[in-house]
Structure formats: C-alpha cells, structure tokens
C-alpha cells in the first residue's frame, strides 16, 4: 500500500475513533438517552471536534 493511502486510512480511523469516543461519552453521561439539545450540539460540532 502506498504511503498516501496509509496516511489517508489512518486519518479516517482517527476521525472515526474521535467521534465514536465523543458519542460514547455522551451516551454514558446521559445513561443511553441523549437529550436532543445535546445531540444537536454534538452534530453541530462534529467538524471542529475532529
């Protein structure tokens, strides 16, 4: 696999891991029921978070 492809793959894995961790933190914080206003804040900030 070429170096660019490896780097791109690592970036994608990193983006997925960061967003999954943030979502899991919200999920655990609210005992599985994320309130809509907090979910909206998460969705609005997906790009800045990653």
mmCIF file with all atom_site columns, C-alpha atoms in Angstrom:
data_model
loop_
_atom_site.group_PDB
_atom_site.id
_atom_site.type_symbol
_atom_site.label_atom_id
_atom_site.label_alt_id
_atom_site.label_comp_id
_atom_site.label_asym_id
_atom_site.label_entity_id
_atom_site.label_seq_id
_atom_site.pdbx_PDB_ins_code
_atom_site.Cartn_x
_atom_site.Cartn_y
_atom_site.Cartn_z
_atom_site.occupancy
_atom_site.B_iso_or_equiv
_atom_site.pdbx_formal_charge
_atom_site.auth_seq_id
_atom_site.auth_comp_id
_atom_site.auth_asym_id
_atom_site.auth_atom_id
_atom_site.pdbx_PDB_model_num
ATOM 1  C CA . UNK A 1 1  ? 0.000   0.000  0.000  1.00 0.00 ? 1  UNK A CA 1
ATOM 2  C CA . UNK A 1 2  ? 1.364   3.403  -0.896 1.00 0.00 ? 2  UNK A CA 1
ATOM 3  C CA . UNK A 1 3  ? 2.289   5.900  1.785  1.00 0.00 ? 3  UNK A CA 1
ATOM 4  C CA . UNK A 1 4  ? -0.547  8.320  0.877  1.00 0.00 ? 4  UNK A CA 1
ATOM 5  C CA . UNK A 1 5  ? -3.128  5.574  1.122  1.00 0.00 ? 5  UNK A CA 1
ATOM 6  C CA . UNK A 1 6  ? -1.809  4.518  4.536  1.00 0.00 ? 6  UNK A CA 1
ATOM 7  C CA . UNK A 1 7  ? -1.865  8.093  5.776  1.00 0.00 ? 7  UNK A CA 1
ATOM 8  C CA . UNK A 1 8  ? -5.408  8.629  4.494  1.00 0.00 ? 8  UNK A CA 1
ATOM 9  C CA . UNK A 1 9  ? -6.539  5.404  6.135  1.00 0.00 ? 9  UNK A CA 1
ATOM 10 C CA . UNK A 1 10 ? -5.000  6.435  9.457  1.00 0.00 ? 10 UNK A CA 1
ATOM 11 C CA . UNK A 1 11 ? -6.736  9.819  9.266  1.00 0.00 ? 11 UNK A CA 1
ATOM 12 C CA . UNK A 1 12 ? -10.088 8.140  8.630  1.00 0.00 ? 12 UNK A CA 1
ATOM 13 C CA . UNK A 1 13 ? -9.608  5.710  11.515 1.00 0.00 ? 13 UNK A CA 1
ATOM 14 C CA . UNK A 1 14 ? -8.640  8.623  13.773 1.00 0.00 ? 14 UNK A CA 1
ATOM 15 C CA . UNK A 1 15 ? -11.714 10.651 12.777 1.00 0.00 ? 15 UNK A CA 1
ATOM 16 C CA . UNK A 1 16 ? -13.999 7.687  13.416 1.00 0.00 ? 16 UNK A CA 1
ATOM 17 C CA . UNK A 1 17 ? -12.363 6.921  16.772 1.00 0.00 ? 17 UNK A CA 1
ATOM 18 C CA . UNK A 1 18 ? -12.602 10.529 17.992 1.00 0.00 ? 18 UNK A CA 1
ATOM 19 C CA . UNK A 1 19 ? -16.261 10.839 17.048 1.00 0.00 ? 19 UNK A CA 1
ATOM 20 C CA . UNK A 1 20 ? -17.108 7.426  18.482 1.00 0.00 ? 20 UNK A CA 1
ATOM 21 C CA . UNK A 1 21 ? -15.422 8.343  21.772 1.00 0.00 ? 21 UNK A CA 1
ATOM 22 C CA . UNK A 1 22 ? -17.284 11.646 21.961 1.00 0.00 ? 22 UNK A CA 1
ATOM 23 C CA . UNK A 1 23 ? -20.625 9.977  21.191 1.00 0.00 ? 23 UNK A CA 1
ATOM 24 C CA . UNK A 1 24 ? -19.941 7.192  23.694 1.00 0.00 ? 24 UNK A CA 1
ATOM 25 C CA . UNK A 1 25 ? -19.145 9.798  26.351 1.00 0.00 ? 25 UNK A CA 1
ATOM 26 C CA . UNK A 1 26 ? -22.496 11.481 25.704 1.00 0.00 ? 26 UNK A CA 1
ATOM 27 C CA . UNK A 1 27 ? -24.243 8.109  25.712 1.00 0.00 ? 27 UNK A CA 1
ATOM 28 C CA . UNK A 1 28 ? -22.717 7.169  29.064 1.00 0.00 ? 28 UNK A CA 1
ATOM 29 C CA . UNK A 1 29 ? -23.270 10.627 30.547 1.00 0.00 ? 29 UNK A CA 1
ATOM 30 C CA . UNK A 1 30 ? -26.997 10.500 29.843 1.00 0.00 ? 30 UNK A CA 1
ATOM 31 C CA . UNK A 1 31 ? -27.494 6.794  30.587 1.00 0.00 ? 31 UNK A CA 1
ATOM 32 C CA . UNK A 1 32 ? -28.265 5.892  26.996 1.00 0.00 ? 32 UNK A CA 1
ATOM 33 C CA . UNK A 1 33 ? -30.786 8.666  26.356 1.00 0.00 ? 33 UNK A CA 1
ATOM 34 C CA . UNK A 1 34 ? -29.008 11.675 24.889 1.00 0.00 ? 34 UNK A CA 1
ATOM 35 C CA . UNK A 1 35 ? -31.227 14.722 25.154 1.00 0.00 ? 35 UNK A CA 1
ATOM 36 C CA . UNK A 1 36 ? -31.982 16.374 21.795 1.00 0.00 ? 36 UNK A CA 1
ATOM 37 C CA . UNK A 1 37 ? -30.301 19.683 22.641 1.00 0.00 ? 37 UNK A CA 1
ATOM 38 C CA . UNK A 1 38 ? -27.022 17.920 23.483 1.00 0.00 ? 38 UNK A CA 1
ATOM 39 C CA . UNK A 1 39 ? -27.231 15.747 20.385 1.00 0.00 ? 39 UNK A CA 1
ATOM 40 C CA . UNK A 1 40 ? -27.726 18.890 18.288 1.00 0.00 ? 40 UNK A CA 1
ATOM 41 C CA . UNK A 1 41 ? -24.637 20.476 19.849 1.00 0.00 ? 41 UNK A CA 1
ATOM 42 C CA . UNK A 1 42 ? -22.667 17.311 19.060 1.00 0.00 ? 42 UNK A CA 1
ATOM 43 C CA . UNK A 1 43 ? -23.847 17.246 15.447 1.00 0.00 ? 43 UNK A CA 1
ATOM 44 C CA . UNK A 1 44 ? -23.134 20.966 15.006 1.00 0.00 ? 44 UNK A CA 1
ATOM 45 C CA . UNK A 1 45 ? -19.595 20.460 16.321 1.00 0.00 ? 45 UNK A CA 1
ATOM 46 C CA . UNK A 1 46 ? -18.549 17.239 14.581 1.00 0.00 ? 46 UNK A CA 1
ATOM 47 C CA . UNK A 1 47 ? -16.156 19.037 12.223 1.00 0.00 ? 47 UNK A CA 1
ATOM 48 C CA . UNK A 1 48 ? -14.496 21.295 14.850 1.00 0.00 ? 48 UNK A CA 1
ATOM 49 C CA . UNK A 1 49 ? -14.112 18.338 17.236 1.00 0.00 ? 49 UNK A CA 1
ATOM 50 C CA . UNK A 1 50 ? -12.240 16.314 14.643 1.00 0.00 ? 50 UNK A CA 1
#
